[in-house]
Amino acid sequence: MAKIQSRYKSILSKWLGGRKEYTLLYQATRDGCSAEAFHRMCNDKGPTVTLLYNTAGNVFGGYIAVPWQNTPITCSGGHNPNPAGQTAWHCPYCRTVCNINNVGTTSQYSNDATAFIFRLTAKKSFKPKLYRVKKPGNAVMQNSHYGPCFGSDLQPFTKSVTKTDNYFKGNGTINVGTHYDMNGDDNNVFSGGNLQYTDIEVYHITEPTGMPSASIDGAWRKFGQVNREMLLSYIERFTPPEDSKAKAVNVLLLGAVGAGKSSFFNSINSVFQGEITGLARSGSADRSLTTTYRRYRVRSNVTGGTLKMRFCDTRGMECEGGLDLVDLIAVIEGHVPDRFRFNPTAPIDSDCTGYNSSPSPDDKIHCIAFVIDGTTVDVFPEKILHSIKSLQQRINTKGIPQVVILTKADKVCIEVQEDVNKMFHSAAIGDLVEQAGQLFGLPRSCVFPVKNYEDEVQVDRSVDMPLLLCLKQILRFADDYLQDSMSSD
Ligand SMILES: Nc1nc2c(ncn2[C@@H]2O[C@H](COP(=O)(O)OP(=O)(O)OP(=O)(O)O)[C@@H](O)[C@H]2O)c(=O)[nH]1
Ligand SMILES: [Mg+2]
């Protein structure tokens, strides 16, 4: 089992933006200090952190998000034309017969803008320091004959090193400052200028499986210093990319009957109006209360204008009847006009009144929000899930961003019911977010728990916060999508 100290984990997790799990992949004292063992155990695993322990009492190392890799077979000229399985071949570049004596000696760099190197202890005392990459293109040096290499700054060993006395005498180099930003610190500050390693460990970094309980880790989702005013200002100033030809971002609200789609739009509208509004009809009924397709704008009482987003509210999805895939694709592709009334017995086609046969980017959907009643995640209807999965298969190829809005958080957790400020501290909500992410095949960061305005008569800052966090992220995703669509035009 991993022996990484909890205080190291704690600071590394902070640098990595949240709680992580650390699984030991490679340990020099266990597996031998050789490039071969290191690559065999660490390649292609994804994000890793490397820890080096030296005889000066320094613990230091590096983090990379990209996987470690072997470098390709090359000839002595550094070329790579070797047909699989051959030990000798005619190299068209060297113009001679080359062999594979020089397997993987040519270094390659992997790009990683998130990489950093760090010091955890200096002369045995805990003095953590973080040094971010300054040349991301050179963040990771990959070479089959080397151990873990962080640019040219930190290259602990090459080939194989045997243990003498109590340490491995590193035959690599520490020469910091070329590819990582050391803020004036030198080799000595970083590592104690000592290449005698008592151990070297590489851990695989993964997201934690169980959700942290509120009492242990505090909030399960952190949003730093962001406050309501910052979110309001971001959203009010938001405009889609200029050249995208979309005047506003279109967000499609999709989900089962009674999930809270219309209430979500009403809630967002209320936040920006500063008072409770009910433009979209909401309520409880067996069949969908929303029967016509609506594209709603949000007005801000601060700017006096409308925000650059439209909420496209649809009829609820039902196990029998309701919206079908053809209708939904037509909505997403921008063929369906505002106030269109779907025919439950026949899907929309180009003969329908108002059908837009040549939609512009401004008519299309730029983000899909699956609106789910938080109390139904455990018992989500199979048929509706099946329809959603079929739709996802179609939209995944188009790259349209998707989020899940988990409504009725107040009905899932009593603490949230009493105080919506507890939303991101509630282990029950955290669990639900995890579960909903798995159900829809989306990362947790795309799942947003909210409590809609439903029986309130005036707006409340604590209710606004999760709604605004959700909306901001939707706009970010839609903006990325529009930018990407423009670059692939
Ligand atoms: N307690 C609570 N009730 C909510 C929440 N969101 C919506 N509701 C209630 O759920 C019911 C259904 O909400 P709607 O917004 O009409 O749902 P919809 O998805 O638009 O439903 P259809 O248009 O009929 O498909 C209403 O009575 C809302 O007041 C919430 O976050 N908390
Ligand atoms: Mg509705």
Coordinates of C-alpha atoms and ligand atoms in Angstrom, one line a residue:
M1 CA 0.0 0.0 0.0
A2 CA 0.9 3.5 -0.6
K3 CA 3.1 5.0 2.1
I4 CA 2.7 8.7 1.1
Q5 CA 2.3 10.8 4.3
S6 CA -1.1 12.4 4.8
R7 CA 0.4 15.9 5.1
Y8 CA 2.0 15.4 1.7
K9 CA -1.3 14.2 0.3
S10 CA -3.1 17.2 1.8
I11 CA -0.8 19.8 0.3
L12 CA -0.6 18.0 -3.1
S13 CA -4.4 17.8 -3.2
K14 CA -4.6 21.5 -2.5
W15 CA -2.3 22.2 -5.4
L16 CA -4.3 19.8 -7.5
G17 CA -7.6 21.6 -6.8
G18 CA -9.3 19.1 -4.5
R19 CA -9.3 15.8 -2.7
K20 CA -7.5 13.0 -4.7
E21 CA -6.6 9.4 -4.4
Y22 CA -3.0 8.3 -4.5
T23 CA -2.2 4.8 -5.7
L24 CA 1.4 3.6 -5.6
L25 CA 2.5 2.5 -9.1
Y26 CA 6.3 2.4 -8.7
Q27 CA 8.7 2.4 -5.8
A28 CA 12.4 2.1 -6.3
T29 CA 13.1 0.2 -3.1
R30 CA 10.4 -2.3 -4.1
D31 CA 10.8 -2.5 -7.9
G32 CA 14.4 -1.5 -8.5
C33 CA 15.7 1.8 -9.6
S34 CA 15.6 1.2 -13.4
A35 CA 14.1 3.0 -16.3
E36 CA 12.7 -0.3 -17.5
A37 CA 10.8 -0.9 -14.2
F38 CA 9.6 2.6 -14.0
H39 CA 8.2 2.6 -17.5
R40 CA 6.7 -0.9 -17.1
M41 CA 4.8 0.2 -14.0
C42 CA 3.9 3.8 -14.8
N43 CA 3.3 4.1 -18.6
D44 CA -0.1 5.1 -19.9
K45 CA -1.6 5.5 -16.5
G46 CA -2.7 9.2 -16.7
P47 CA -1.9 11.8 -14.0
T48 CA 0.9 11.0 -11.7
V49 CA 3.0 12.5 -8.9
T50 CA 6.6 11.5 -8.4
L51 CA 8.2 11.8 -5.0
L52 CA 12.0 11.8 -4.5
Y53 CA 13.5 11.3 -1.0
N54 CA 17.2 12.1 -0.6
T55 CA 19.8 11.7 2.1
A56 CA 19.7 15.5 2.8
G57 CA 16.2 15.1 4.1
N58 CA 14.5 16.8 1.2
V59 CA 11.4 15.4 -0.4
F60 CA 10.7 16.8 -3.7
G61 CA 9.3 15.8 -7.1
G62 CA 6.8 16.7 -9.8
Y63 CA 3.2 16.3 -11.1
I64 CA 2.2 15.7 -14.7
A65 CA -1.3 15.1 -16.0
V66 CA -0.2 13.4 -19.2
P67 CA 0.9 9.8 -19.1
W68 CA 4.5 8.6 -19.0
Q69 CA 5.5 6.8 -22.2
N70 CA 8.2 4.9 -23.8
T71 CA 10.0 6.5 -26.7
P72 CA 9.8 4.8 -30.0
I73 CA 12.4 2.4 -31.5
T74 CA 14.9 4.4 -33.5
C75 CA 18.0 3.6 -35.4
S76 CA 21.3 5.2 -34.5
G77 CA 20.4 8.2 -36.6
G78 CA 17.3 8.8 -34.5
H79 CA 14.9 7.7 -37.2
N80 CA 11.9 5.6 -36.7
P81 CA 11.2 3.6 -39.7
N82 CA 11.4 0.1 -38.1
P83 CA 8.8 -2.2 -39.5
A84 CA 7.2 -4.1 -36.5
G85 CA 9.2 -7.1 -35.3
Q86 CA 12.3 -6.6 -37.4
T87 CA 15.6 -6.4 -35.8
A88 CA 17.4 -5.0 -38.8
W89 CA 16.1 -2.9 -41.6
H90 CA 17.2 -0.6 -44.4
C91 CA 16.7 2.9 -43.0
P92 CA 15.8 5.2 -45.9
Y93 CA 17.2 8.3 -44.0
C94 CA 20.6 6.8 -43.0
R95 CA 20.7 4.9 -46.3
T96 CA 22.1 1.9 -44.6
V97 CA 21.1 -1.2 -42.7
C98 CA 20.2 -0.1 -39.2
N99 CA 19.3 -2.2 -36.2
I100 CA 17.4 -1.7 -33.0
N101 CA 20.3 -1.4 -30.6
N102 CA 19.2 2.1 -29.8
V103 CA 15.7 1.4 -28.6
G104 CA 14.0 4.6 -27.4
T105 CA 17.1 6.7 -27.0
T106 CA 15.6 9.7 -28.7
S107 CA 13.9 11.9 -26.2
Q108 CA 10.5 13.4 -26.9
Y109 CA 8.7 16.1 -25.0
S110 CA 5.1 16.0 -23.9
N111 CA 3.1 19.2 -23.5
D112 CA 1.5 19.7 -20.2
A113 CA 0.4 23.2 -19.1
T114 CA -0.7 21.8 -15.7
A115 CA 2.6 20.3 -14.8
F116 CA 4.5 21.5 -11.7
I117 CA 7.5 20.5 -9.7
F118 CA 7.6 21.0 -5.9
R119 CA 9.5 20.7 -2.7
L120 CA 7.7 19.2 0.3
T121 CA 10.5 19.1 2.9
A122 CA 13.9 20.8 3.2
K123 CA 16.4 19.1 5.6
K124 CA 13.5 17.1 7.1
S125 CA 11.3 20.1 7.9
F126 CA 8.0 20.5 6.1
K127 CA 8.4 23.5 3.8
P128 CA 6.2 23.0 0.8
K129 CA 6.8 25.1 -2.3
L130 CA 5.3 24.9 -5.7
Y131 CA 7.0 25.7 -9.0
R132 CA 4.7 25.8 -12.1
V133 CA 5.8 24.9 -15.6
K134 CA 6.9 27.9 -17.7
K135 CA 7.5 26.1 -21.0
P136 CA 4.6 23.6 -21.2
G137 CA 5.8 22.2 -24.5
N138 CA 8.8 20.9 -22.6
A139 CA 7.1 19.9 -19.3
V140 CA 7.7 16.2 -19.6
M141 CA 10.7 14.5 -21.2
Q142 CA 9.9 11.0 -22.3
N143 CA 12.7 8.6 -22.9
S144 CA 12.7 4.8 -22.4
H145 CA 16.2 4.9 -21.0
Y146 CA 15.3 7.5 -18.3
G147 CA 13.2 7.5 -15.2
P148 CA 10.6 10.3 -14.6
C149 CA 11.9 13.5 -16.2
F150 CA 10.4 17.0 -15.7
G151 CA 11.7 18.9 -18.6
S152 CA 15.4 19.2 -18.4
D153 CA 15.1 20.6 -14.8
L154 CA 14.7 17.3 -12.9
Q155 CA 16.0 14.0 -14.4
P156 CA 16.8 11.7 -11.4
F157 CA 18.2 8.7 -13.1
T158 CA 18.9 6.9 -16.4
K159 CA 19.1 3.2 -17.2
S160 CA 19.6 1.3 -14.0
V161 CA 21.1 2.3 -10.6
T162 CA 22.0 -0.2 -7.9
K163 CA 21.7 0.6 -4.2
T164 CA 24.9 1.3 -2.3
D165 CA 24.7 1.8 1.4
N166 CA 21.2 3.0 2.0
Y167 CA 20.6 4.9 -1.2
F168 CA 20.5 4.9 -5.0
K169 CA 23.2 7.2 -6.3
G170 CA 21.3 9.2 -8.9
N171 CA 23.1 9.3 -12.3
G172 CA 20.8 12.0 -13.7
T173 CA 20.7 15.7 -13.2
I174 CA 18.9 18.4 -11.2
N175 CA 19.2 21.7 -13.0
V176 CA 16.2 23.7 -12.2
G177 CA 14.9 26.9 -13.9
T178 CA 14.9 26.0 -17.6
H179 CA 11.4 24.7 -18.1
Y180 CA 9.9 25.4 -14.7
D181 CA 9.5 28.7 -13.0
M182 CA 11.6 28.6 -9.8
N183 CA 10.9 32.2 -8.6
G184 CA 14.5 32.7 -8.0
D185 CA 15.1 29.4 -6.1
D186 CA 18.1 27.3 -7.1
N187 CA 19.0 23.5 -7.0
N188 CA 20.0 23.8 -3.4
V189 CA 16.7 25.3 -2.2
F190 CA 14.8 22.8 -4.3
S191 CA 16.6 19.5 -3.5
G192 CA 19.4 20.3 -1.1
G193 CA 21.7 19.7 -4.1
N194 CA 21.8 16.0 -3.3
L195 CA 21.2 13.2 -5.8
Q196 CA 21.4 10.3 -3.3
Y197 CA 17.9 8.9 -3.3
T198 CA 16.7 6.8 -0.3
D199 CA 13.6 6.1 -2.4
I200 CA 11.6 7.2 -5.4
E201 CA 7.8 6.7 -5.7
V202 CA 5.3 7.4 -8.4
Y203 CA 1.6 7.6 -7.5
H204 CA -1.3 7.5 -9.8
I205 CA -3.7 10.4 -9.1
T206 CA -7.4 9.7 -9.4
E207 CA -10.6 11.3 -8.3
P208 CA -11.9 10.0 -5.0
T209 CA -14.6 7.3 -5.2
G210 CA -16.7 8.0 -2.1
M211 CA -17.9 11.5 -1.5
P212 CA -16.3 13.2 1.5
S213 CA -18.5 13.8 4.4
A214 CA -19.2 17.4 5.3
S215 CA -17.6 17.0 8.7
I216 CA -14.3 15.8 7.2
D217 CA -13.6 17.7 4.1
G218 CA -15.9 20.7 4.2
A219 CA -17.5 21.6 0.9
W220 CA -17.7 18.8 -1.7
R221 CA -17.5 21.5 -4.4
K222 CA -15.5 24.5 -3.8
F223 CA -15.8 27.8 -5.8
G224 CA -13.1 29.8 -4.1
Q225 CA -13.7 33.5 -3.7
V226 CA -16.6 33.6 -6.2
N227 CA -19.6 35.5 -4.9
R228 CA -23.0 36.3 -6.1
E229 CA -22.1 39.7 -7.4
M230 CA -19.2 38.3 -9.4
L231 CA -21.5 35.7 -11.0
L232 CA -24.2 38.3 -11.7
S233 CA -21.7 40.6 -13.4
Y234 CA -20.1 37.8 -15.4
I235 CA -23.5 36.6 -16.7
E236 CA -24.8 40.1 -17.4
R237 CA -21.7 41.0 -19.4
F238 CA -21.6 37.7 -21.2
T239 CA -21.9 37.8 -25.0
P240 CA -21.3 34.9 -27.4
P241 CA -18.2 35.0 -29.5
E242 CA -18.5 37.8 -32.0
D243 CA -17.9 35.8 -35.2
S244 CA -20.2 32.9 -34.2
K245 CA -23.2 34.6 -35.7
A246 CA -25.2 33.6 -32.6
K247 CA -26.7 36.7 -30.9
A248 CA -27.4 34.7 -27.8
V249 CA -26.7 31.3 -26.4
N250 CA -29.6 28.9 -26.7
V251 CA -29.9 26.5 -23.8
L252 CA -32.3 23.6 -24.3
L253 CA -34.1 22.4 -21.1
L254 CA -35.0 18.8 -21.4
G255 CA -36.4 16.3 -18.9
A256 CA -39.3 14.3 -17.6
V257 CA -42.7 15.8 -16.9
G258 CA -42.6 17.8 -13.7
A259 CA -38.8 17.8 -13.4
G260 CA -38.7 21.6 -12.9
K261 CA -37.7 22.8 -16.4
S262 CA -40.1 25.7 -16.5
S263 CA -39.4 26.5 -12.8
F264 CA -35.6 26.6 -13.6
F265 CA -36.2 29.3 -16.2
N266 CA -38.6 31.1 -13.9
S267 CA -36.0 30.9 -11.1
I268 CA -33.2 32.4 -13.3
N269 CA -35.5 35.1 -14.5
S270 CA -36.4 35.9 -10.8
V271 CA -32.8 36.2 -9.9
F272 CA -32.2 38.9 -12.5
Q273 CA -35.6 40.6 -12.0
G274 CA -34.9 40.7 -8.2
E275 CA -38.4 39.4 -7.6
I276 CA -40.3 36.2 -8.1
T277 CA -41.5 35.8 -11.7
G278 CA -43.6 33.1 -13.3
L279 CA -43.4 33.7 -17.0
A280 CA -43.3 29.9 -17.8
R281 CA -46.2 28.0 -16.5
S282 CA -45.2 25.5 -13.9
G283 CA -47.1 23.2 -11.6
S284 CA -47.9 19.5 -11.2
A285 CA -49.9 17.4 -13.6
D286 CA -49.7 13.9 -15.0
R287 CA -49.0 15.1 -18.5
S288 CA -46.7 17.9 -19.4
L289 CA -48.0 21.4 -18.4
T290 CA -45.7 22.9 -21.0
T291 CA -47.3 22.0 -24.3
T292 CA -45.7 24.5 -26.7
Y293 CA -42.0 25.0 -27.4
R294 CA -40.9 28.3 -26.0
R295 CA -37.7 30.3 -26.3
Y296 CA -37.5 32.6 -23.3
R297 CA -35.3 35.6 -22.9
V298 CA -34.1 36.8 -19.4
R299 CA -34.4 40.5 -18.6
S300 CA -32.1 42.1 -16.1
N301 CA -33.4 44.8 -13.9
V302 CA -29.8 46.0 -13.5
T303 CA -28.8 46.5 -17.1
G304 CA -32.4 47.1 -18.2
G305 CA -31.8 44.9 -21.2
T306 CA -32.1 41.2 -22.0
L307 CA -29.3 38.8 -21.3
K308 CA -27.5 37.1 -24.1
M309 CA -29.1 33.7 -23.6
R310 CA -32.4 32.1 -24.4
F311 CA -33.9 29.2 -22.5
C312 CA -35.7 26.8 -24.8
D313 CA -38.4 25.1 -22.7
T314 CA -39.9 22.0 -24.1
R315 CA -42.7 19.6 -23.4
G316 CA -41.7 17.0 -20.7
M317 CA -40.4 13.6 -21.8
E318 CA -42.8 10.8 -21.1
C319 CA -42.5 7.0 -21.1
E320 CA -45.3 6.8 -23.6
G321 CA -45.9 9.7 -26.1
G322 CA -44.3 13.0 -25.4
L323 CA -41.3 14.3 -27.4
D324 CA -39.6 11.9 -29.8
L325 CA -36.1 11.8 -31.1
V326 CA -36.9 13.4 -34.4
D327 CA -38.6 16.3 -32.7
L328 CA -35.6 16.8 -30.4
I329 CA -33.1 16.7 -33.2
A330 CA -35.2 19.3 -35.1
V331 CA -35.2 21.5 -32.0
I332 CA -31.4 21.1 -31.6
E333 CA -30.7 21.9 -35.2
G334 CA -32.8 25.1 -35.0
H335 CA -35.7 24.0 -37.3
V336 CA -38.4 24.6 -34.7
P337 CA -39.9 28.1 -34.3
D338 CA -40.8 29.7 -31.0
R339 CA -44.4 28.8 -29.8
F340 CA -44.4 25.6 -32.0
R341 CA -47.0 23.1 -30.8
F342 CA -45.7 19.5 -31.2
N343 CA -48.1 16.9 -32.6
P344 CA -48.0 13.9 -30.3
T345 CA -49.0 11.6 -33.1
A346 CA -46.5 12.7 -35.8
P347 CA -43.0 14.1 -35.6
I348 CA -42.2 17.5 -37.0
D349 CA -41.3 17.7 -40.7
S350 CA -40.5 20.4 -43.2
D351 CA -44.2 20.7 -44.2
C352 CA -45.2 21.9 -40.7
T353 CA -46.1 25.6 -40.3
G354 CA -43.2 27.7 -39.3
Y355 CA -40.6 25.0 -39.9
N356 CA -37.2 26.7 -40.4
S357 CA -35.5 24.8 -43.3
S358 CA -32.3 26.9 -43.3
P359 CA -31.5 27.6 -39.6
S360 CA -28.7 30.0 -38.8
P361 CA -26.2 29.5 -35.9
D362 CA -28.5 31.8 -33.9
D363 CA -31.4 29.4 -34.2
K364 CA -29.4 26.3 -33.1
I365 CA -29.0 24.9 -29.6
H366 CA -25.6 25.6 -28.0
C367 CA -26.0 23.7 -24.7
I368 CA -28.4 20.9 -23.6
A369 CA -29.4 20.9 -19.9
F370 CA -31.0 17.6 -18.7
V371 CA -33.3 18.8 -15.9
I372 CA -33.8 16.0 -13.4
D373 CA -35.9 15.9 -10.3
G374 CA -33.3 15.1 -7.6
T375 CA -35.8 12.9 -5.8
T376 CA -36.1 10.6 -8.8
V377 CA -32.4 9.8 -9.5
D378 CA -32.7 6.4 -7.8
V379 CA -35.8 5.5 -9.7
F380 CA -35.2 7.2 -13.0
P381 CA -37.6 5.8 -15.6
E382 CA -35.8 3.3 -17.9
K383 CA -37.7 4.4 -21.0
I384 CA -36.8 8.1 -20.6
L385 CA -33.2 7.2 -19.8
H386 CA -33.1 5.2 -23.0
S387 CA -34.5 8.1 -25.0
I388 CA -31.9 10.4 -23.4
K389 CA -29.0 7.9 -24.2
S390 CA -30.2 7.7 -27.9
L391 CA -30.2 11.5 -28.0
Q392 CA -26.8 11.6 -26.4
Q393 CA -25.4 9.3 -29.1
R394 CA -26.6 11.7 -31.7
I395 CA -25.4 14.9 -30.0
N396 CA -22.0 13.6 -28.8
T397 CA -20.8 13.5 -32.4
K398 CA -21.8 17.2 -32.8
G399 CA -19.9 18.1 -29.6
I400 CA -22.8 20.1 -28.1
P401 CA -22.1 20.5 -24.4
Q402 CA -24.4 18.8 -21.9
V403 CA -25.1 19.4 -18.3
V404 CA -27.4 17.9 -15.7
I405 CA -29.5 20.3 -13.5
L406 CA -30.6 18.4 -10.4
T407 CA -33.7 20.2 -9.1
K408 CA -35.6 19.9 -5.8
A409 CA -32.4 19.6 -3.8
D410 CA -34.5 20.9 -0.9
K411 CA -36.5 17.7 -1.1
V412 CA -33.4 15.5 -1.0
C413 CA -31.6 16.9 2.0
I414 CA -33.3 18.3 5.1
E415 CA -30.3 20.5 5.8
V416 CA -30.6 22.1 2.4
Q417 CA -34.3 22.5 3.0
E418 CA -33.6 24.5 6.1
D419 CA -30.7 26.4 4.6
V420 CA -29.8 26.4 0.9
N421 CA -26.3 27.6 1.9
K422 CA -25.6 24.0 2.9
M423 CA -26.0 22.8 -0.7
F424 CA -22.3 22.2 -1.3
H425 CA -21.7 20.9 2.2
S426 CA -24.3 18.2 2.1
A427 CA -22.9 14.7 1.7
A428 CA -26.4 13.6 0.5
I429 CA -26.3 16.2 -2.4
G430 CA -22.7 15.3 -3.1
D431 CA -23.7 11.6 -3.4
L432 CA -26.6 12.5 -5.7
V433 CA -24.4 14.5 -8.0
E434 CA -22.0 11.5 -8.3
Q435 CA -25.0 9.2 -9.0
A436 CA -26.5 11.5 -11.6
G437 CA -23.2 12.0 -13.3
Q438 CA -22.9 8.2 -13.7
L439 CA -26.5 7.8 -14.8
F440 CA -26.0 10.3 -17.7
G441 CA -22.3 9.4 -18.4
L442 CA -21.2 13.0 -17.6
P443 CA -18.4 14.1 -15.3
R444 CA -19.5 15.4 -11.8
S445 CA -18.4 18.9 -12.9
C446 CA -21.3 19.0 -15.3
V447 CA -23.9 18.2 -12.7
F448 CA -25.5 21.1 -10.9
P449 CA -27.8 20.8 -7.9
V450 CA -30.3 23.6 -7.5
K451 CA -33.3 24.6 -5.5
N452 CA -35.8 26.4 -7.8
Y453 CA -38.0 29.1 -6.5
E454 CA -41.3 27.5 -6.0
D455 CA -43.2 28.7 -2.8
E456 CA -41.1 31.8 -2.1
V457 CA -42.5 35.2 -2.5
Q458 CA -39.3 37.0 -2.6
V459 CA -35.8 36.2 -3.9
D460 CA -33.1 34.9 -1.5
R461 CA -29.3 35.1 -1.9
S462 CA -28.8 31.6 -0.8
V463 CA -31.2 30.2 -3.4
D464 CA -29.5 32.4 -6.1
M465 CA -26.0 31.1 -5.6
P466 CA -26.4 27.5 -6.9
L467 CA -28.6 28.8 -9.8
L468 CA -26.0 31.3 -10.8
L469 CA -23.1 28.8 -10.5
C470 CA -25.0 26.5 -12.8
L471 CA -25.8 29.3 -15.3
K472 CA -22.3 30.6 -15.4
Q473 CA -20.9 27.2 -16.2
I474 CA -23.6 26.6 -18.9
L475 CA -22.5 29.9 -20.6
R476 CA -18.8 28.9 -20.4
F477 CA -19.5 25.5 -22.0
A478 CA -21.7 27.1 -24.7
D479 CA -19.0 29.7 -25.4
D480 CA -16.3 27.0 -25.7
Y481 CA -18.6 25.1 -28.1
L482 CA -19.2 28.2 -30.3
Q483 CA -15.5 29.0 -30.3
D484 CA -14.7 25.5 -31.3
S485 CA -17.4 25.4 -34.0
M486 CA -16.0 28.6 -35.5
S487 CA -12.5 27.1 -35.6
S488 CA -13.7 24.0 -37.3
D489 CA -15.7 25.9 -40.0
Ligands
LIG1 N1 -39.6 21.9 -3.7 C1 -39.3 22.1 -5.0 N2 -40.2 22.1 -5.9 C2 -39.9 22.4 -7.2 C3 -38.6 22.7 -7.6 N3 -38.5 22.8 -8.9 C4 -39.8 22.7 -9.3 N4 -40.6 22.4 -8.3 C5 -42.1 22.1 -8.4 O1 -42.2 21.0 -9.3 C6 -43.4 21.1 -10.0 C7 -43.1 20.9 -11.5 O2 -42.3 22.0 -11.9 P1 -42.3 22.5 -13.4 O3 -41.3 23.6 -13.5 O4 -43.7 22.8 -13.9 O5 -41.8 21.2 -14.2 P2 -41.6 21.1 -15.8 O6 -40.4 20.2 -15.9 O7 -41.6 22.4 -16.5 O8 -42.9 20.2 -16.1 P3 -43.7 20.0 -17.5 O9 -43.7 21.3 -18.2 O10 -45.1 19.6 -17.0 O11 -43.1 18.9 -18.3 C8 -44.0 22.5 -9.7 O12 -45.0 22.3 -8.7 C9 -42.8 23.2 -9.0 O13 -43.2 24.2 -8.1 C10 -37.6 22.7 -6.5 O14 -36.4 22.9 -6.8 N5 -38.0 22.4 -5.3
MG2 MG -42.8 23.0 -18.0

